[in-house]
Amino acid sequence: MKEKDFAVRVHDLSVAYDMKPVLWDIDLSIPRGKLVAIVGPNGAGKTTLIKVMLGLMKPVSGAVDFGEPMTKKLRKQIAYVPQSGSVDWDFPTTVLDVVMMGRYGHLGWFTRPGKAEKKLALDMLEKVGMQAFASRQISQLSGGQQQRIFLARALIQQADIYFMDEPFKGVDAQTERSLVALLKDLKEQGKTVVVVHHDLQTVEDYFDWVTLINLHVMANGPVKEVFHEENLARTYGGRGLLLKGAQ
Amino acid sequence: MSASAEIQLIAVIVSVSCALPGVFLVMRKMSMMSDSITHTILLGIVIAFFVTHDLRSPILIVGAALMGVITVWLTEILVKSRLVSEDSAIGIVFPLLFSIAIILITRYAGTVHLDTDSVLLGELAFAPFERMIVRGVDIGAKAIYTSGVLLLINLILLIVFYKECKIATFDPMLAAVLGFSPTLIHYGLMSVVSLTAVGAFEAVGSVLVVAFMIGPPVTAYLLTDNLSLMLLFSAGFAALSGVLGYQLATFLDVSIAGSMALTTGLLFAIVFVFAPHRGLISALLRKRKQRREFAGYTLLTHIWHHEGKPEEREENAVATIGKHLRWDEKKLRRTLTPLKANGKVAVVDGVIKITSKGREDYRQFVEQLLS
Amino acid sequence: MEKLFAIFTDYTFQTVALGSALLGLISGVLGSFAVLRRQSLLGDGVSHAALPGVVMAFLLTGIKNTEILLLGALLTGLLATFFIMGIVRHSRIKFDSALALVMSVFFGLGLVLLTYSQKLPNANQAGLNRFIYGQASTLLQRDIVLMGVCGFVLLLFVVLFWKEFKLFSFDPEFAASLGFSTGKLNVLPSFLIVLAIIIGLQTVGVVLMSAMLIAPAVAARQWSHRLWLMVCLAAIFGALSGVIGTLLSSSYAGLPTGPVIVVCVTLIAALSLLVAPRRGILHRIYLRRKTRAYIESEGGGVS
């Protein structure tokens, strides 16, 4: 693959909390325009990996490469869906407000969101099937609805690359199906979607590229080529075999 | 006994009796509750006074201790409603009760001879004026006996319920399973804290009681993991700050309680900076050592990774490896020099190569990492 | 009625009431952010830590101007915040213990300095301890001007950085992913909160200041689901308690202003927690009863 075919690359990356390594010597290329799953056991460093890619954490060594320097312009091309448990859902604000927060980066300092942002936010809510909830207080949402809101907040960024941290966590089957349809939509538009994913059963259905990590990259490639028992066994240390076999 | 010796004795007894229940407050992450309780006991004292009209009545102590427990209870009701976070709940309850106390004192100033200054700030210097006289014989300052009784109560409770407190603090679930009610122990502890605060505030003032309840235990916490040792160290630090604080106060001719609190803080600061293992200096040194070791392994990894491959000349050359690791000149030199000195790598024709010793070392590191 | 009118036209009352209302307004607004950012008790720590700053400012300059004293308070308040954060960051000591330790030790230092200044020959230190309990009745017109100016600057910052403060209070990590500087947005609100606390010290004192930050915000939160509404309501509740408290304390002898204001604001909070629609405790009890009655009637039908 040529330089241009990569959405993001990671070189010689090591990350540590208090000098205890969580990611060790990671070399990784994520192709443009693909649905990418980052898969691995608990504590494998999946969340850390996307946080480093987003520039939210500093690596001990190595670098993240988007093909251009991290400028304001590039920032606007990167969207992020954090784990929904990371915020206080009793915060006094409405669904529409949370979605509009996704535009704050485009607005910059001092500027307030206006009519255009509001219209855009309503459009995004419609996409995730939540337009009826626009003026609801966020504490009244279910887990699945919270995830949809976070997704809408990322969609409104109109980015090229989306990083999502377990977007299907605590979500009912129907919501999961509609979220996956949205992700496939993004892919059709040529966007890159990187998803930290937990459920091994659905990897083959949902994604076309998979990165297996456990402290180290165990495999990275098209799902059809690398998502097999041997690699899973290496990643999960035996547990993967059982899970795959249960299918 | 001279007045100064008496004051020091009282200071030591009071601060030690504060420090003992303080250990459990710190371990149970309830330090701010002591701040709350030390303020609200004032209301208990005022209300009890309205009942008894006697400032010497033991009912006052009962009232104060009861108010301490009520404070804890009110705070917990607010937290359990899940409308208010724990810190907000504390920050609402104690100013309210304290305000009511101040209003009552001011409004009925003619009948209540309670001075808010002495409650909040305390004055140890006056302690020797009140004497304990038994059958006409002066047997020392009264405060020695009152605070002595307080310490005794604390010590007895601590010895009798040591095991229960320990389990309920470190593993409340286990305590419940074993049949010790964590709630009972919790409120028991809070009663002891209230009682101690009542006994201590006359001498050192309510705000500074917090310093003696939290300061010595936190200092001890930096030195040991063992609960018994922590109690022992806390008592030691408390006694030390009592004596040193008094000396400082007489030297500068300032508030004794204030300078005792200040000494508590200074002792903490010294331990915080110089403590072995957990002190600031040793932590920074250890971190730097770890960072260097870590950088060494990062370098070995990179070399290992690219050795024998076509890009080796570019990736592993002394001149260019820094660029690939995103390291500056200084960091590269600081990492590479000890590796070369220990014979883990060698530079051949400008390219860094791992030696067999480096290879073995690295293999052990990775094995340990992945285990 | 005439008596009431007389109070309202009284110059001292007007000054004190205006000062208390301003304090309530400012602490209501900044307190909302303190509560939402879970920094409620920081106010308690900062206000206690302000005492040595006040006395030190006086000892160094010999001037008893409110501006100078409050500047000293601001410096030690910030220093205490810095120490608390440092202790939490560099050791295994938890936030609450670090807070309790630092604030009580700073307060001890304040007492040491205060007693030291009292022993100085011909030093006119009287009145410094008004910062411990606060003495609204000593507010002068120039104090009100100072509060007004500081309050205006504080509110201006809140309005200018409204969007950023909201985003950062709700989801700091997402804010960072959008490219907003985490450092600036962490320090600025904390700094503003500390400043708001310092302004209030003269009126309600170090012990009661934390209530002025927390109670209006907690009350306002129960009535509103929007941040702007919460902040406005908190400002109104704070200002209202300031005026009512001043009114009560000047109508009845022996009612100290600061504590009466705190009782007012806490009563508003308690009332809000009880009766607020949907969130309120009474409403929830009613819901629970209704559900139980429903289940019982259903259960009765089956058996």
Coordinates of C-alpha atoms in Angstrom, one line a residue, chain C residues 99-201:
Chain C
L99 CA -7.6 19.2 51.8
A100 CA -8.3 18.8 55.5
L101 CA -4.6 18.8 56.3
V102 CA -3.6 21.9 54.2
M103 CA -6.6 24.0 55.3
S104 CA -6.2 23.4 59.0
V105 CA -2.4 23.9 58.9
F106 CA -2.9 27.2 57.0
F107 CA -5.5 28.2 59.4
G108 CA -3.1 27.4 62.3
L109 CA -0.5 29.6 60.5
G110 CA -3.1 32.3 60.3
L111 CA -3.7 32.2 64.0
V112 CA 0.0 32.3 64.7
L113 CA 0.4 35.4 62.6
L114 CA -2.7 37.0 64.1
T115 CA -1.5 36.5 67.6
Y116 CA 1.9 37.7 66.5
S117 CA 0.5 40.9 65.1
Q118 CA -1.5 41.5 68.3
K119 CA 1.7 41.6 70.3
L120 CA 3.3 44.2 68.0
P121 CA 3.6 47.6 69.6
N122 CA 1.2 50.2 68.3
A123 CA 0.1 48.0 65.4
N124 CA -3.5 48.7 64.7
Q125 CA -4.5 45.1 63.9
A126 CA -8.0 45.3 65.3
G127 CA -10.5 44.1 62.8
L128 CA -8.4 41.5 61.1
N129 CA -10.3 38.7 62.7
R130 CA -13.5 39.9 61.0
F131 CA -12.4 37.7 58.2
I132 CA -12.8 34.6 60.4
Y133 CA -16.5 35.1 61.0
G134 CA -17.2 37.8 58.5
Q135 CA -18.8 41.0 59.5
A136 CA -21.2 42.2 56.9
S137 CA -22.0 45.3 59.0
T138 CA -18.4 46.6 58.5
L139 CA -18.9 46.7 54.7
L140 CA -18.0 50.2 53.4
Q141 CA -19.1 51.7 50.1
R142 CA -15.6 51.2 48.7
D143 CA -15.8 47.5 49.6
I144 CA -19.0 47.3 47.6
V145 CA -17.2 49.0 44.6
L146 CA -14.4 46.4 44.9
M147 CA -16.9 43.6 45.0
G148 CA -18.8 45.0 42.1
V149 CA -15.7 45.4 39.9
C150 CA -14.4 41.9 40.7
G151 CA -17.9 40.4 40.3
F152 CA -18.2 42.1 36.9
V153 CA -14.9 40.8 35.7
L154 CA -15.8 37.3 37.0
L155 CA -19.1 37.3 35.2
L156 CA -17.5 38.6 32.1
F157 CA -15.2 35.7 32.0
V158 CA -18.0 33.3 32.6
V159 CA -20.0 34.8 29.7
L160 CA -17.0 34.9 27.4
F161 CA -15.9 31.3 28.1
W162 CA -19.4 30.0 28.6
K163 CA -19.2 27.4 25.8
E164 CA -15.8 26.2 26.9
F165 CA -16.7 26.0 30.6
K166 CA -19.9 24.1 29.8
L167 CA -18.0 21.6 27.5
F168 CA -15.2 21.3 30.0
S169 CA -17.4 20.7 33.0
F170 CA -19.4 18.0 31.1
D171 CA -16.7 16.1 29.2
P172 CA -13.1 17.4 29.6
E173 CA -11.6 14.6 27.6
F174 CA -13.8 15.3 24.6
A175 CA -12.9 18.9 24.9
A176 CA -9.3 18.0 24.7
S177 CA -10.0 15.8 21.6
L178 CA -11.4 18.9 19.9
G179 CA -8.1 20.7 20.5
F180 CA -9.1 22.9 23.4
S181 CA -6.1 23.4 25.8
T182 CA -6.7 21.3 28.9
G183 CA -4.3 23.3 31.0
K184 CA -5.9 26.6 30.5
L185 CA -9.5 25.3 30.9
N186 CA -8.5 23.5 34.1
V187 CA -6.8 26.5 35.7
L188 CA -9.1 29.3 34.7
P189 CA -12.4 28.1 36.4
S190 CA -10.5 27.1 39.5
F191 CA -8.9 30.6 39.6
L192 CA -12.3 32.3 39.2
I193 CA -13.8 30.1 42.0
V194 CA -10.9 31.1 44.3
L195 CA -11.4 34.7 43.5
A196 CA -15.2 34.5 44.2
I197 CA -14.4 32.9 47.6
I198 CA -12.0 35.7 48.5
I199 CA -14.5 38.4 47.7
G200 CA -17.1 36.8 50.0
L201 CA -14.8 36.4 53.0

